[in-house]
């Protein structure tokens, strides 16, 4: 296969790493990629939303499959763009079309979809600036804390959780009347707050059948003990100890199957990954959100646990023969610790030289915000790299990752020291 992978984060490095192991890979290009992806293929200087540039590259390089990492090009309709253009309509796109990507692109669409198919999720109401007063009344009838969500994509910042009714009303007005998140908040979903522990589940689907991938838990806050600002994710573990077989069965029967069936019943063709952001409330799973792509940093622990050839699965998606493909997993645990630039998720400096990468033997370093500079690697983002390790259990995997983190240096680096601790403690109490 001749692949173009879109994206530049740790997720894309993990996907590139996995695809490079496939016996059916002929050529791999990554646009725009990072200093890690270039170990497995050729980086191409193209933006993920430059559809015309992508088309030109695909034709010139005889690409047969485009694998889409991030949500933006999917929500912007890259799959539809390919399908509509005769010159490239035979090229497979691994990622849903614009309509299907609304599961992530519009919170209101996702909530309505879940309601239609009886998929457990928080109670909600959707409001616009014309129904601001009704929005206030809805808030008044709820209990604190209050959850407000911009309907559209807001770079992961569109969810606000507020402790007082006063703040909630004021933020609702900011979002609806003062376009706090631009167009993304022209509609706002107000949700019941669900109290529980989150986890992420993933499937790959060809629109007909689906295959489950291992579940994972990510750590979104910058500070230890889940404190401080939200980030893109500071680490991840897989498996998730509290997700025992009974709980995983509930997820499959109450959430995954109704989602796949619901899409089919509504004639929405979905080809690609579905990410279920879930919360465990008293041993019952609820959907917090859908994403139309893999998670980051979850991919950096989920994909290393996939034993099967990922390109075989992608071929199954492209030709709607996924159910005939084999999927196997590594029984070992995997843990990723994210090293970030000091100051992140606030302002931080880029361009710091990274030392010690060549000394790592116990872990896989998945680059996120890095760029090559001749023979050296420089930081180029907030999340710099995910240090992933295997272990017979999470404890072993984490110990290895932290050992490797200690050997990697760049100025003002930071990381969370408590990845996985909460779920391991919960497990040992059982
Ligand atoms: P989202 O972008 O929808 O994933 O929301 C971001 C984060 O806000 C989630 O990962 C949760 O931690 C939190 N969150 C979202 N919705 C709810 C809810 N209904 N109840 C509690 N926490 C929530
Ligand atoms: N780790 C959460 C996400 O990728 O959205």
JSON list of N, CA, C and O in Angstrom, two decimals, residues 197-223:
[
{"chain": "A", "resi": 197, "resn": "UNK", "atom": "N", "xyz": [-15.39, 8.09, 37.01]},
{"chain": "A", "resi": 197, "resn": "UNK", "atom": "CA", "xyz": [-14.03, 8.00, 36.46]},
{"chain": "A", "resi": 197, "resn": "UNK", "atom": "C", "xyz": [-14.14, 7.78, 34.95]},
{"chain": "A", "resi": 197, "resn": "UNK", "atom": "O", "xyz": [-14.94, 6.96, 34.49]},
{"chain": "A", "resi": 198, "resn": "UNK", "atom": "N", "xyz": [-13.32, 8.53, 34.20]},
{"chain": "A", "resi": 198, "resn": "UNK", "atom": "CA", "xyz": [-13.41, 8.45, 32.74]},
{"chain": "A", "resi": 198, "resn": "UNK", "atom": "C", "xyz": [-12.51, 7.37, 32.17]},
{"chain": "A", "resi": 198, "resn": "UNK", "atom": "O", "xyz": [-11.49, 7.02, 32.75]},
{"chain": "A", "resi": 199, "resn": "UNK", "atom": "N", "xyz": [-12.90, 6.89, 31.02]},
{"chain": "A", "resi": 199, "resn": "UNK", "atom": "CA", "xyz": [-12.02, 6.02, 30.24]},
{"chain": "A", "resi": 199, "resn": "UNK", "atom": "C", "xyz": [-12.37, 6.18, 28.77]},
{"chain": "A", "resi": 199, "resn": "UNK", "atom": "O", "xyz": [-13.41, 6.75, 28.43]},
{"chain": "A", "resi": 200, "resn": "UNK", "atom": "N", "xyz": [-11.48, 5.72, 27.90]},
{"chain": "A", "resi": 200, "resn": "UNK", "atom": "CA", "xyz": [-11.67, 5.88, 26.46]},
{"chain": "A", "resi": 200, "resn": "UNK", "atom": "C", "xyz": [-11.72, 4.50, 25.82]},
{"chain": "A", "resi": 200, "resn": "UNK", "atom": "O", "xyz": [-10.88, 3.65, 26.10]},
{"chain": "A", "resi": 201, "resn": "UNK", "atom": "N", "xyz": [-12.72, 4.29, 24.97]},
{"chain": "A", "resi": 201, "resn": "UNK", "atom": "CA", "xyz": [-12.80, 3.04, 24.21]},
{"chain": "A", "resi": 201, "resn": "UNK", "atom": "C", "xyz": [-12.77, 3.36, 22.73]},
{"chain": "A", "resi": 201, "resn": "UNK", "atom": "O", "xyz": [-13.18, 4.46, 22.32]},
{"chain": "A", "resi": 202, "resn": "UNK", "atom": "N", "xyz": [-12.31, 2.40, 21.93]},
{"chain": "A", "resi": 202, "resn": "UNK", "atom": "CA", "xyz": [-12.11, 2.67, 20.51]},
{"chain": "A", "resi": 202, "resn": "UNK", "atom": "C", "xyz": [-12.59, 1.49, 19.68]},
{"chain": "A", "resi": 202, "resn": "UNK", "atom": "O", "xyz": [-12.40, 0.35, 20.07]},
{"chain": "A", "resi": 203, "resn": "UNK", "atom": "N", "xyz": [-13.17, 1.81, 18.52]},
{"chain": "A", "resi": 203, "resn": "UNK", "atom": "CA", "xyz": [-13.41, 0.76, 17.54]},
{"chain": "A", "resi": 203, "resn": "UNK", "atom": "C", "xyz": [-12.92, 1.27, 16.19]},
{"chain": "A", "resi": 203, "resn": "UNK", "atom": "O", "xyz": [-12.79, 2.48, 15.97]},
{"chain": "A", "resi": 204, "resn": "UNK", "atom": "N", "xyz": [-12.67, 0.32, 15.30]},
{"chain": "A", "resi": 204, "resn": "UNK", "atom": "CA", "xyz": [-12.47, 0.66, 13.90]},
{"chain": "A", "resi": 204, "resn": "UNK", "atom": "C", "xyz": [-13.64, 0.01, 13.17]},
{"chain": "A", "resi": 204, "resn": "UNK", "atom": "O", "xyz": [-14.02, -1.11, 13.50]},
{"chain": "A", "resi": 205, "resn": "UNK", "atom": "N", "xyz": [-14.24, 0.76, 12.25]},
{"chain": "A", "resi": 205, "resn": "UNK", "atom": "CA", "xyz": [-15.41, 0.23, 11.55]},
{"chain": "A", "resi": 205, "resn": "UNK", "atom": "C", "xyz": [-15.33, 0.53, 10.05]},
{"chain": "A", "resi": 205, "resn": "UNK", "atom": "O", "xyz": [-14.75, 1.53, 9.64]},
{"chain": "A", "resi": 206, "resn": "UNK", "atom": "N", "xyz": [-15.94, -0.39, 9.28]},
{"chain": "A", "resi": 206, "resn": "UNK", "atom": "CA", "xyz": [-16.02, -0.16, 7.82]},
{"chain": "A", "resi": 206, "resn": "UNK", "atom": "C", "xyz": [-17.44, 0.26, 7.46]},
{"chain": "A", "resi": 206, "resn": "UNK", "atom": "O", "xyz": [-17.83, 0.25, 6.30]},
{"chain": "A", "resi": 207, "resn": "UNK", "atom": "N", "xyz": [-18.23, 0.59, 8.47]},
{"chain": "A", "resi": 207, "resn": "UNK", "atom": "CA", "xyz": [-19.60, 1.03, 8.23]},
{"chain": "A", "resi": 207, "resn": "UNK", "atom": "C", "xyz": [-20.57, -0.15, 8.32]},
{"chain": "A", "resi": 207, "resn": "UNK", "atom": "O", "xyz": [-21.78, 0.03, 8.34]},
{"chain": "A", "resi": 208, "resn": "UNK", "atom": "N", "xyz": [-20.00, -1.35, 8.38]},
{"chain": "A", "resi": 208, "resn": "UNK", "atom": "CA", "xyz": [-20.83, -2.54, 8.47]},
{"chain": "A", "resi": 208, "resn": "UNK", "atom": "C", "xyz": [-20.51, -3.24, 9.78]},
{"chain": "A", "resi": 208, "resn": "UNK", "atom": "O", "xyz": [-21.28, -3.21, 10.72]},
{"chain": "A", "resi": 209, "resn": "UNK", "atom": "N", "xyz": [-19.32, -3.86, 9.83]},
{"chain": "A", "resi": 209, "resn": "UNK", "atom": "CA", "xyz": [-18.88, -4.48, 11.08]},
{"chain": "A", "resi": 209, "resn": "UNK", "atom": "C", "xyz": [-17.92, -3.55, 11.81]},
{"chain": "A", "resi": 209, "resn": "UNK", "atom": "O", "xyz": [-17.62, -2.45, 11.35]},
{"chain": "A", "resi": 210, "resn": "UNK", "atom": "N", "xyz": [-17.44, -4.03, 12.96]},
{"chain": "A", "resi": 210, "resn": "UNK", "atom": "CA", "xyz": [-16.46, -3.24, 13.71]},
{"chain": "A", "resi": 210, "resn": "UNK", "atom": "C", "xyz": [-15.54, -4.17, 14.47]},
{"chain": "A", "resi": 210, "resn": "UNK", "atom": "O", "xyz": [-15.87, -5.34, 14.72]},
{"chain": "A", "resi": 211, "resn": "UNK", "atom": "N", "xyz": [-14.37, -3.66, 14.82]},
{"chain": "A", "resi": 211, "resn": "UNK", "atom": "CA", "xyz": [-13.45, -4.39, 15.70]},
{"chain": "A", "resi": 211, "resn": "UNK", "atom": "C", "xyz": [-13.13, -3.47, 16.86]},
{"chain": "A", "resi": 211, "resn": "UNK", "atom": "O", "xyz": [-12.82, -2.28, 16.66]},
{"chain": "A", "resi": 212, "resn": "UNK", "atom": "N", "xyz": [-13.16, -4.05, 18.07]},
{"chain": "A", "resi": 212, "resn": "UNK", "atom": "CA", "xyz": [-12.80, -3.26, 19.25]},
{"chain": "A", "resi": 212, "resn": "UNK", "atom": "C", "xyz": [-11.29, -3.18, 19.38]},
{"chain": "A", "resi": 212, "resn": "UNK", "atom": "O", "xyz": [-10.59, -4.15, 19.09]},
{"chain": "A", "resi": 213, "resn": "UNK", "atom": "N", "xyz": [-10.82, -2.06, 19.87]},
{"chain": "A", "resi": 213, "resn": "UNK", "atom": "CA", "xyz": [-9.40, -1.93, 20.22]},
{"chain": "A", "resi": 213, "resn": "UNK", "atom": "C", "xyz": [-9.32, -1.91, 21.75]},
{"chain": "A", "resi": 213, "resn": "UNK", "atom": "O", "xyz": [-10.34, -1.73, 22.41]},
{"chain": "A", "resi": 214, "resn": "UNK", "atom": "N", "xyz": [-8.12, -2.07, 22.31]},
{"chain": "A", "resi": 214, "resn": "UNK", "atom": "CA", "xyz": [-8.03, -2.02, 23.78]},
{"chain": "A", "resi": 214, "resn": "UNK", "atom": "C", "xyz": [-8.49, -0.65, 24.32]},
{"chain": "A", "resi": 214, "resn": "UNK", "atom": "O", "xyz": [-8.32, 0.37, 23.65]},
{"chain": "A", "resi": 215, "resn": "UNK", "atom": "N", "xyz": [-9.04, -0.66, 25.53]},
{"chain": "A", "resi": 215, "resn": "UNK", "atom": "CA", "xyz": [-9.45, 0.59, 26.16]},
{"chain": "A", "resi": 215, "resn": "UNK", "atom": "C", "xyz": [-8.24, 1.27, 26.80]},
{"chain": "A", "resi": 215, "resn": "UNK", "atom": "O", "xyz": [-7.20, 0.63, 26.98]},
{"chain": "A", "resi": 216, "resn": "UNK", "atom": "N", "xyz": [-8.39, 2.54, 27.12]},
{"chain": "A", "resi": 216, "resn": "UNK", "atom": "CA", "xyz": [-7.28, 3.28, 27.73]},
{"chain": "A", "resi": 216, "resn": "UNK", "atom": "C", "xyz": [-7.84, 4.36, 28.65]},
{"chain": "A", "resi": 216, "resn": "UNK", "atom": "O", "xyz": [-9.03, 4.68, 28.61]},
{"chain": "A", "resi": 217, "resn": "UNK", "atom": "N", "xyz": [-6.97, 4.88, 29.49]},
{"chain": "A", "resi": 217, "resn": "UNK", "atom": "CA", "xyz": [-7.36, 6.04, 30.30]},
{"chain": "A", "resi": 217, "resn": "UNK", "atom": "C", "xyz": [-6.32, 7.10, 30.07]},
{"chain": "A", "resi": 217, "resn": "UNK", "atom": "O", "xyz": [-5.12, 6.81, 30.06]},
{"chain": "A", "resi": 218, "resn": "UNK", "atom": "N", "xyz": [-6.77, 8.33, 29.86]},
{"chain": "A", "resi": 218, "resn": "UNK", "atom": "CA", "xyz": [-5.78, 9.40, 29.73]},
{"chain": "A", "resi": 218, "resn": "UNK", "atom": "C", "xyz": [-5.87, 10.34, 30.92]},
{"chain": "A", "resi": 218, "resn": "UNK", "atom": "O", "xyz": [-6.80, 10.26, 31.72]},
{"chain": "A", "resi": 219, "resn": "UNK", "atom": "N", "xyz": [-4.88, 11.19, 31.05]},
{"chain": "A", "resi": 219, "resn": "UNK", "atom": "CA", "xyz": [-4.76, 12.10, 32.18]},
{"chain": "A", "resi": 219, "resn": "UNK", "atom": "C", "xyz": [-4.73, 13.50, 31.62]},
{"chain": "A", "resi": 219, "resn": "UNK", "atom": "O", "xyz": [-3.71, 13.92, 31.07]},
{"chain": "A", "resi": 220, "resn": "UNK", "atom": "N", "xyz": [-5.87, 14.21, 31.73]},
{"chain": "A", "resi": 220, "resn": "UNK", "atom": "CA", "xyz": [-6.03, 15.45, 30.98]},
{"chain": "A", "resi": 220, "resn": "UNK", "atom": "C", "xyz": [-5.46, 16.68, 31.67]},
{"chain": "A", "resi": 220, "resn": "UNK", "atom": "O", "xyz": [-5.04, 17.62, 31.01]},
{"chain": "A", "resi": 221, "resn": "UNK", "atom": "N", "xyz": [-5.48, 16.69, 33.01]},
{"chain": "A", "resi": 221, "resn": "UNK", "atom": "CA", "xyz": [-5.05, 17.91, 33.71]},
{"chain": "A", "resi": 221, "resn": "UNK", "atom": "C", "xyz": [-3.54, 17.98, 33.78]},
{"chain": "A", "resi": 221, "resn": "UNK", "atom": "O", "xyz": [-2.86, 16.96, 33.80]},
{"chain": "A", "resi": 222, "resn": "UNK", "atom": "N", "xyz": [-3.04, 19.21, 33.88]},
{"chain": "A", "resi": 222, "resn": "UNK", "atom": "CA", "xyz": [-1.59, 19.42, 33.92]},
{"chain": "A", "resi": 222, "resn": "UNK", "atom": "C", "xyz": [-0.97, 18.94, 35.23]},
{"chain": "A", "resi": 222, "resn": "UNK", "atom": "O", "xyz": [0.18, 18.48, 35.26]},
{"chain": "A", "resi": 223, "resn": "UNK", "atom": "N", "xyz": [-1.75, 19.03, 36.33]},
{"chain": "A", "resi": 223, "resn": "UNK", "atom": "CA", "xyz": [-1.15, 18.81, 37.65]},
{"chain": "A", "resi": 223, "resn": "UNK", "atom": "C", "xyz": [-1.44, 17.43, 38.22]},
{"chain": "A", "resi": 223, "resn": "UNK", "atom": "O", "xyz": [-2.45, 16.79, 37.89]}
]
